[in-house]
PDB file of C-alpha atoms in Angstrom:
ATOM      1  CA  UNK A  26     -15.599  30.094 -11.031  1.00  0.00           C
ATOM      2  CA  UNK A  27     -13.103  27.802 -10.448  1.00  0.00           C
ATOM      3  CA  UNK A  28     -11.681  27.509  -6.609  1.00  0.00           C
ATOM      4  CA  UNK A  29      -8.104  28.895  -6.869  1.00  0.00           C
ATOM      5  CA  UNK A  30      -6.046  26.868  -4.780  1.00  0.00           C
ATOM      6  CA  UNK A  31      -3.384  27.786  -1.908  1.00  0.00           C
ATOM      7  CA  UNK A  32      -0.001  27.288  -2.657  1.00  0.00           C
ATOM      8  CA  UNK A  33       3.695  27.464  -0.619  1.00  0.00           C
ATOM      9  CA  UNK A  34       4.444  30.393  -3.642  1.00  0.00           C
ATOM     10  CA  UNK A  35       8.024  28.853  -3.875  1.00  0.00           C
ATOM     11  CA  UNK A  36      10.314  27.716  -6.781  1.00  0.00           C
ATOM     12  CA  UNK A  37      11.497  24.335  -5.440  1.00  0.00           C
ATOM     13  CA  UNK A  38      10.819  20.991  -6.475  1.00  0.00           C
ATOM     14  CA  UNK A  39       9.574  19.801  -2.558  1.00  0.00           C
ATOM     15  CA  UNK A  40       6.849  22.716  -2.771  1.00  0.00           C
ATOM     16  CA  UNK A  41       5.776  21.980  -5.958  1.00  0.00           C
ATOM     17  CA  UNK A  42       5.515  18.492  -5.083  1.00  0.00           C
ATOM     18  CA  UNK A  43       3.866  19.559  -1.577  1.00  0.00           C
ATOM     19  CA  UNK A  44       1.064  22.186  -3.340  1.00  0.00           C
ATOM     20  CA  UNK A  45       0.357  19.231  -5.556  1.00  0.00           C
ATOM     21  CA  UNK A  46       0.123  16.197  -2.874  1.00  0.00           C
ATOM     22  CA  UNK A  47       0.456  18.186   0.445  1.00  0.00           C
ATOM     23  CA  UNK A  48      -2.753  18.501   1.470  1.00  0.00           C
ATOM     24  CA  UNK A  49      -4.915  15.798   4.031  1.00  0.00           C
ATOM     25  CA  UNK A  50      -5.850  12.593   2.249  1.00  0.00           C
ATOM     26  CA  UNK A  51      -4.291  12.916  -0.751  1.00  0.00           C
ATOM     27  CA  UNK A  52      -1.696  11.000  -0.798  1.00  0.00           C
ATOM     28  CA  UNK A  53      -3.909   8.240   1.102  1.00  0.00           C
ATOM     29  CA  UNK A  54      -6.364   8.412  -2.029  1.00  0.00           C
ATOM     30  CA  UNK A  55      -2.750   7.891  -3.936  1.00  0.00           C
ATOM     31  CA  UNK A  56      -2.006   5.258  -1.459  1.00  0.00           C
ATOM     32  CA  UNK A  57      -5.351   3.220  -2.649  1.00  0.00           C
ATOM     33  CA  UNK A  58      -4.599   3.872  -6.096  1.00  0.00           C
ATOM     34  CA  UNK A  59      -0.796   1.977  -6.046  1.00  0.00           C
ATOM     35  CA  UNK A  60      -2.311  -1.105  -5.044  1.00  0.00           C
ATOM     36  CA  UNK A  61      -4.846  -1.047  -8.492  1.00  0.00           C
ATOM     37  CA  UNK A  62      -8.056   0.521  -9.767  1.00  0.00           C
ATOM     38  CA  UNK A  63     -10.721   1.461  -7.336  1.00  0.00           C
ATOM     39  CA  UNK A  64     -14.373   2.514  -7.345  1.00  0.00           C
ATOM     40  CA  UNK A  65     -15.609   5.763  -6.128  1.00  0.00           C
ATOM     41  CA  UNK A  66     -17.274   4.055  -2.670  1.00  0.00           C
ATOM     42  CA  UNK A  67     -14.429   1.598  -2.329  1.00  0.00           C
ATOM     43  CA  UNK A  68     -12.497   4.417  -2.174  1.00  0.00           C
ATOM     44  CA  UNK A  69     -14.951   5.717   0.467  1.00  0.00           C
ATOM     45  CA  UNK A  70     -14.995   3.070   2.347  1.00  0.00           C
ATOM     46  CA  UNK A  71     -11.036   2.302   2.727  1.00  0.00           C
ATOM     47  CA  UNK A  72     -10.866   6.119   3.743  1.00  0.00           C
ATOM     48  CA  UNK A  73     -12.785   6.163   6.287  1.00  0.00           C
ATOM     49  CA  UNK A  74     -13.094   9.311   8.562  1.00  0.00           C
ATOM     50  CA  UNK A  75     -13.103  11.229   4.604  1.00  0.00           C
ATOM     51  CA  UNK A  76     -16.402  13.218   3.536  1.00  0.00           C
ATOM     52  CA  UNK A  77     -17.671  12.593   0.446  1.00  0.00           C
ATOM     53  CA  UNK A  78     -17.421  16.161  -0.953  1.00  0.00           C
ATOM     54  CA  UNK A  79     -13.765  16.300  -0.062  1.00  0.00           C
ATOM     55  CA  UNK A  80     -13.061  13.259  -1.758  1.00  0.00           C
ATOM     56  CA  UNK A  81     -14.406  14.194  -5.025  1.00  0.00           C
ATOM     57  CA  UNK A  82     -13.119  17.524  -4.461  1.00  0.00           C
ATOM     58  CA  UNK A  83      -9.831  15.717  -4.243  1.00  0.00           C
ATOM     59  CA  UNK A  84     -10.056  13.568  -7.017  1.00  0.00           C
ATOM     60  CA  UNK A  85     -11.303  16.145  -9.315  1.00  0.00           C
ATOM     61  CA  UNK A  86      -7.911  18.084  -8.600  1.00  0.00           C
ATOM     62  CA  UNK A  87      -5.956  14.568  -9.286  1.00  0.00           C
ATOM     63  CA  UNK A  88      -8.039  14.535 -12.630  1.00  0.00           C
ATOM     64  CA  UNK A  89      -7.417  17.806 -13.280  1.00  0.00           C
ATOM     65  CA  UNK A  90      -3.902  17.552 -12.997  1.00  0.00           C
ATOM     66  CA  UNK A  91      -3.147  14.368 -14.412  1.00  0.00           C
ATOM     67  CA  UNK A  92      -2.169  11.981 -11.810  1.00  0.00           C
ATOM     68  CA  UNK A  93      -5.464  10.097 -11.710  1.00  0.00           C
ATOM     69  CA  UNK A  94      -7.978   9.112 -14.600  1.00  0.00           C
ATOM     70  CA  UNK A  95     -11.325   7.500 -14.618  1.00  0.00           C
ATOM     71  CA  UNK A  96     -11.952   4.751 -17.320  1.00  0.00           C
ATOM     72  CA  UNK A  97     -14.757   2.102 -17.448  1.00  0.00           C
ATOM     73  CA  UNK A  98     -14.202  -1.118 -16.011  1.00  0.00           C
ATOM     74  CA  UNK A  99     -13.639  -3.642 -18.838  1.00  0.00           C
ATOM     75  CA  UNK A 100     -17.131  -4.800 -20.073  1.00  0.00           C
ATOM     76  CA  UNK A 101     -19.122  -2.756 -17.826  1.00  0.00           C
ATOM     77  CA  UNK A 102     -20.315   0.900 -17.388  1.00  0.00           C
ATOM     78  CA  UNK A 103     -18.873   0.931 -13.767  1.00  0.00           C
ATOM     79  CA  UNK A 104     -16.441   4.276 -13.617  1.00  0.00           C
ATOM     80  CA  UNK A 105     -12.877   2.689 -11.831  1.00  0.00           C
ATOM     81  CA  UNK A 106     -10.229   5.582 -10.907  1.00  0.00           C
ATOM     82  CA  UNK A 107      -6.586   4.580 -11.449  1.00  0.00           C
ATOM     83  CA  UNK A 108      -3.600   6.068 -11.309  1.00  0.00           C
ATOM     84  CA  UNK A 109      -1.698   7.378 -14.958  1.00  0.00           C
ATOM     85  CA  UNK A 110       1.776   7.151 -15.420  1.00  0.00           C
ATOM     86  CA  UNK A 111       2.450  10.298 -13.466  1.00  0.00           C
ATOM     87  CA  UNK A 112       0.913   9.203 -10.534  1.00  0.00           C
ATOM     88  CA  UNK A 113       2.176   5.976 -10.941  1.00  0.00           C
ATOM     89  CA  UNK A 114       5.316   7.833 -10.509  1.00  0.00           C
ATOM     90  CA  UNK A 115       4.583   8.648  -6.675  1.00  0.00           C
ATOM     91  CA  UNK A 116       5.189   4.964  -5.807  1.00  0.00           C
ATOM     92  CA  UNK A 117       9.057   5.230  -4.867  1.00  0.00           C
ATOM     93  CA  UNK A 118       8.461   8.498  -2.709  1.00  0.00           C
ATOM     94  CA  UNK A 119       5.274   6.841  -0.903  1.00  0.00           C
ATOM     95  CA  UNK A 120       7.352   3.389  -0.269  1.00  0.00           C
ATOM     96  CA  UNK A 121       9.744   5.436   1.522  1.00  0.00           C
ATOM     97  CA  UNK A 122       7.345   7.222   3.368  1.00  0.00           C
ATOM     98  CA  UNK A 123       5.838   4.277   4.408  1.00  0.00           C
ATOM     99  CA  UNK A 124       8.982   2.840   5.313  1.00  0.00           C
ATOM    100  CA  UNK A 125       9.418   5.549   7.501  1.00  0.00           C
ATOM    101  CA  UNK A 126       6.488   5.813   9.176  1.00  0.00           C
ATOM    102  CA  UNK A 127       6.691   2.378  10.154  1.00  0.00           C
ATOM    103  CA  UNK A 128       9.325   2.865  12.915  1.00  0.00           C
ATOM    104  CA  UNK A 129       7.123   5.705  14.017  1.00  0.00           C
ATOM    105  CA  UNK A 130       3.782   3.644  14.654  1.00  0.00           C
ATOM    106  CA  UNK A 131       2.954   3.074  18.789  1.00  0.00           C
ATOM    107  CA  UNK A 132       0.695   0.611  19.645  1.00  0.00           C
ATOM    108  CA  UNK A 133      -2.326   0.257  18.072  1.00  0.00           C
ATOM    109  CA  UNK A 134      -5.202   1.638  19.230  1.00  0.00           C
ATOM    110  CA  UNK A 135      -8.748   0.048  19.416  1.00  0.00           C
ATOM    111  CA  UNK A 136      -9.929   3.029  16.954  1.00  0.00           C
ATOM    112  CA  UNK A 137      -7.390   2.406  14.530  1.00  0.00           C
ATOM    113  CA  UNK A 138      -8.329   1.367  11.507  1.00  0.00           C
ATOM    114  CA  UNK A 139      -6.723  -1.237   9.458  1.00  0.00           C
ATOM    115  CA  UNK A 140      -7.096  -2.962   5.898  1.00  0.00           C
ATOM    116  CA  UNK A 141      -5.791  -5.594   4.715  1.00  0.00           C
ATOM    117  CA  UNK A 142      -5.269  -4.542   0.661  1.00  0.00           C
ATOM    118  CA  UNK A 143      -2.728  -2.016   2.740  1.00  0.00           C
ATOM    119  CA  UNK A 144      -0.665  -5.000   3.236  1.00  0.00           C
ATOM    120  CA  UNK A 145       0.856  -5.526  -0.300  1.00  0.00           C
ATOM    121  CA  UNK A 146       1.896  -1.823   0.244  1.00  0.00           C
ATOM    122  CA  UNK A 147       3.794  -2.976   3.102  1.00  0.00           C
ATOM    123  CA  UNK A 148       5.438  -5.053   2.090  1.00  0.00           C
ATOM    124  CA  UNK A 149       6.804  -3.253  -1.109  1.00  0.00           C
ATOM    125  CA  UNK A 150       8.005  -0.898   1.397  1.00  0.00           C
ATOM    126  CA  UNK A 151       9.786  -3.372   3.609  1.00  0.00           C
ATOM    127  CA  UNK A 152      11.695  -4.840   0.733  1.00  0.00           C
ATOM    128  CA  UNK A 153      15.512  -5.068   0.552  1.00  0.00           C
ATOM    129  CA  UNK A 154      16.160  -5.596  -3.368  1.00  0.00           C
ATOM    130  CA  UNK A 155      19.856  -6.656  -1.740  1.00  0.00           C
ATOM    131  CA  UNK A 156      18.786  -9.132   0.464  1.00  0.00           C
ATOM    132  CA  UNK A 157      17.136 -11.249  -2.990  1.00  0.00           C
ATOM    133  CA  UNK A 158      18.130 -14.835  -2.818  1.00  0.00           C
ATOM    134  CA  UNK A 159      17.563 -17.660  -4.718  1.00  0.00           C
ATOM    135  CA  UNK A 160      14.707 -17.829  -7.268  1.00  0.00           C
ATOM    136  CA  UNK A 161      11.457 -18.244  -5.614  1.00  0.00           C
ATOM    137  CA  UNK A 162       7.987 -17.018  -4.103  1.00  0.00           C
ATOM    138  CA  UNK A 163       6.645 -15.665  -1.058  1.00  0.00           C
ATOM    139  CA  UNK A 164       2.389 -15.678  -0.524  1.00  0.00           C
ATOM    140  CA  UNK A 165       0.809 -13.442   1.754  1.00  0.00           C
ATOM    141  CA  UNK A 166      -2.831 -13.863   2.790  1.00  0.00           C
ATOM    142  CA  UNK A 167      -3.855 -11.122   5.398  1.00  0.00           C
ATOM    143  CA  UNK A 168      -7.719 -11.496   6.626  1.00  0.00           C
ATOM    144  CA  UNK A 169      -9.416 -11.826   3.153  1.00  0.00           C
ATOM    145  CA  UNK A 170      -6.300 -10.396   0.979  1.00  0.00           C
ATOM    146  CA  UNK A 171      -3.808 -12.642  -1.322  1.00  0.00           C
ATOM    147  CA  UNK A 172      -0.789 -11.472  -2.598  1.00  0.00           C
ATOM    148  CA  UNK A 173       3.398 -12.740  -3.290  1.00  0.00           C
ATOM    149  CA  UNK A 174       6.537 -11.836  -3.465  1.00  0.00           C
ATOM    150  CA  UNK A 175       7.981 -12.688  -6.474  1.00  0.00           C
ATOM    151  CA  UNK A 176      12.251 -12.662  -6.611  1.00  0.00           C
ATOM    152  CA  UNK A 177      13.687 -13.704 -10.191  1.00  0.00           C
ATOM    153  CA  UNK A 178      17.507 -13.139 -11.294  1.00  0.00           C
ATOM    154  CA  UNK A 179      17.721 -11.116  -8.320  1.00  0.00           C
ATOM    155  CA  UNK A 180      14.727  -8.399  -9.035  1.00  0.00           C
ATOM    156  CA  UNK A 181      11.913  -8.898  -6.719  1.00  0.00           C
ATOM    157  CA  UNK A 182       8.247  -7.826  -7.436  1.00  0.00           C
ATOM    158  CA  UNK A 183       5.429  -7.897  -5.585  1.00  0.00           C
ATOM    159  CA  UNK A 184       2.216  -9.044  -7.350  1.00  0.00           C
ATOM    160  CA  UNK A 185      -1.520  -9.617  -6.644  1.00  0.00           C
ATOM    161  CA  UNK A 186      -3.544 -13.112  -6.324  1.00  0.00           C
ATOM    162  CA  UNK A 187      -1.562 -16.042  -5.744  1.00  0.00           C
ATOM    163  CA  UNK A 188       1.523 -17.484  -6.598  1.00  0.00           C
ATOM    164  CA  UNK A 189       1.210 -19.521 -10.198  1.00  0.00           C
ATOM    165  CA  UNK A 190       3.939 -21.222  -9.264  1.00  0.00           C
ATOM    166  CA  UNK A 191       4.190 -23.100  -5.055  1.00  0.00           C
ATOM    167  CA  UNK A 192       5.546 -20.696  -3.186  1.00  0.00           C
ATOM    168  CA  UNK A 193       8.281 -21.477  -1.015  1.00  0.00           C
ATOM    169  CA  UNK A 194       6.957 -19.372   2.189  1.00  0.00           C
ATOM    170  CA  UNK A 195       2.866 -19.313   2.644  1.00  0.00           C
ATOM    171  CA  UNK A 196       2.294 -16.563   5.865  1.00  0.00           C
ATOM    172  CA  UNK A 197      -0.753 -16.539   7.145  1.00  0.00           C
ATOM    173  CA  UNK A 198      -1.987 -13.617   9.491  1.00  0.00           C
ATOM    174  CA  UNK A 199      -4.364 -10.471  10.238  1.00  0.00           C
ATOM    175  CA  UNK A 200      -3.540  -6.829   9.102  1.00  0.00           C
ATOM    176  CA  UNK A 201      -2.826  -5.937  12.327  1.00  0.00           C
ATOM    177  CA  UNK A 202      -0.780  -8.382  13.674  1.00  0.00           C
ATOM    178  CA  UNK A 203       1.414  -7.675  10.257  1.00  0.00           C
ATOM    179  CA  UNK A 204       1.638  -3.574  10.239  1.00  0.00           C
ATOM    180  CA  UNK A 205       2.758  -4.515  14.103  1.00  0.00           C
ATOM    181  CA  UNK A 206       5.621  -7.115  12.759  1.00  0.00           C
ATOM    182  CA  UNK A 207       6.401  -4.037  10.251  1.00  0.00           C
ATOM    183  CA  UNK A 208       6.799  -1.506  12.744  1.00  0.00           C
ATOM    184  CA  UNK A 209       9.278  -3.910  14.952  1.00  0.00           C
ATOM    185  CA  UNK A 210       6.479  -4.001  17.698  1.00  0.00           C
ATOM    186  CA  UNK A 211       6.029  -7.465  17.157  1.00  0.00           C
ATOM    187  CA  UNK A 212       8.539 -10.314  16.429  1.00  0.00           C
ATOM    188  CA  UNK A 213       7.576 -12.588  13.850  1.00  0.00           C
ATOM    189  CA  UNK A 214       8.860 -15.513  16.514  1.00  0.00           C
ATOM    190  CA  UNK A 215       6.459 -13.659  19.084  1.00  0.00           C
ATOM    191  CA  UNK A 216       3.602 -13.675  16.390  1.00  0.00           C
ATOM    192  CA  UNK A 217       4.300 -17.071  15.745  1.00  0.00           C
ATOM    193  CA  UNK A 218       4.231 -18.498  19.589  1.00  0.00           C
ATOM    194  CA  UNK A 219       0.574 -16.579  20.103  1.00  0.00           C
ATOM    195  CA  UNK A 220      -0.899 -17.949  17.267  1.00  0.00           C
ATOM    196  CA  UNK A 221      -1.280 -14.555  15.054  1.00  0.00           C
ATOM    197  CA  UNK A 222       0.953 -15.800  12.483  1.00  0.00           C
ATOM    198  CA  UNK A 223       1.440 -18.864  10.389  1.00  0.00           C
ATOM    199  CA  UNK A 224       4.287 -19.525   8.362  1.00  0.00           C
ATOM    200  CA  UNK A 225       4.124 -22.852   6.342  1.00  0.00           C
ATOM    201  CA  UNK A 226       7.327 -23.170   4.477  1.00  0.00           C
ATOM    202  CA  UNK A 227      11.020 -24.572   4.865  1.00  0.00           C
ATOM    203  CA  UNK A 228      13.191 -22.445   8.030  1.00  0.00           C
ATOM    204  CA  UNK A 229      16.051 -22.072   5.110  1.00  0.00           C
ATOM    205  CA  UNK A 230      13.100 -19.787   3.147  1.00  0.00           C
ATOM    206  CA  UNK A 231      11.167 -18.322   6.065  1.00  0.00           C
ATOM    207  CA  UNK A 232      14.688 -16.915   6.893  1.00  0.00           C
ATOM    208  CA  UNK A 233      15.204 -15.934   3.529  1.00  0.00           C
ATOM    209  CA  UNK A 234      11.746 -13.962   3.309  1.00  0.00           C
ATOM    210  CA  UNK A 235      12.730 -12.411   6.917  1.00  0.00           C
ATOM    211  CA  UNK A 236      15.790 -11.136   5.782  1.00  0.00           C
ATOM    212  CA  UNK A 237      14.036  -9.683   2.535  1.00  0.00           C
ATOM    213  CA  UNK A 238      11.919  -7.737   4.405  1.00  0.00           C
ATOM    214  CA  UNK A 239      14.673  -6.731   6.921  1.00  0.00           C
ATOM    215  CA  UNK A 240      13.088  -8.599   9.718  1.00  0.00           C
ATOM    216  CA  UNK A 241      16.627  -9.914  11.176  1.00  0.00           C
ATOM    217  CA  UNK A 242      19.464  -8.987  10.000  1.00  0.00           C
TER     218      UNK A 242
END
């Protein structure tokens, strides 16, 4: 027999949304599935502190439901979960989530645990669409992880791999050193001065980047 599930028994939208995504982990598992396709035990392993059972509990219920398929991974049998256009639809209210929780973050501490795919996230969250300048790119590579910024006729996306084109702005740094920088604990001028950040690039763009992502004002 199928499990029935607990719900807030309300007609509103914010507890329907909540019985759907409201419970622990699942928006994380969402979280991993905005920045692209993921495995079962890369899943696992970017959750960690997660049981297996509950995670396949919880992404049988995102099947279930609609927000999360499984497909094959193009020419091979391996089973990649991704997110379908309803779940893709979360992305707005997680940004501003994110963005939010950001000013709420204290120092790290030594058991915190922090990725560096999380990063492209971040950024999307930190973005001020009316702070886009001139045409031109932004890479990030955090630890192991490459991503840019990408503003065009003043729309700005944020893509995976590295810029096709030379970016104006190259920053180099570790994921913790940038989720502090995105939580104002850490100036990117202090970063910069204590050798946790490297910004190769122009001052006219580093300051345009900085203001993107609402770093000065």
């Amino acid at each position: 027999m199928k499990q029935q599930r607990r719900n807030y028994g309300q007609y509103c939208g914010l507890a329907g949304a909540l019985d759907v995504v409201g419970e622990r982990w699942t928006l994380l598992i969402v979280r991993e599935l905005l920045t692209g396709p993921c495995r079962y035990n890369e899943l696992q392993a970017n959750l960690p502190g997660i049981g297996t059972n509950l995670l396949a509990e919880r992404l049988r219920f995102l099947v279930d439901i609609g927000l999360v398929r499984q497909r094959a991974r193009d020419g091979s049998k391996v089973r990649m979960y991704e997110l379908t256009a309803q779940g893709e639809a979360l992305r707005e209210p997680v940004l501003a989530l994110a963005r939010w929780g950001l000013g709420l973050l204290g120092a790290p501490g030594a058991e915190d645990v922090v990725r560096p795919r999380w990063g492209a996230l971040a950024v999307e969250a930190m973005i001020d669409p009316s702070a886009a300048g001139p045409d031109e790119r932004y890479e990030f590579r955090i630890d192991d992880e490459v991503f840019h910024v990408e503003v065009a006729g003043g729309e700005v996306s944020v893509r995976h791999g590295k810029s096709a084109l030379d970016p104006a702005l190259v920053v180099t740094t570790d994921a913790r050193t940038f989720v502090e920088i995105g939580s104002g604990r850490l100036t990117p001028l202090e970063a910069t001065l204590t050798h946790r950040l490297v910004m190769d690039g122009d001052a006219d763009a580093t300051l345009r980047c900085s203001r993107l992502l609402g770093l000065v004002g």
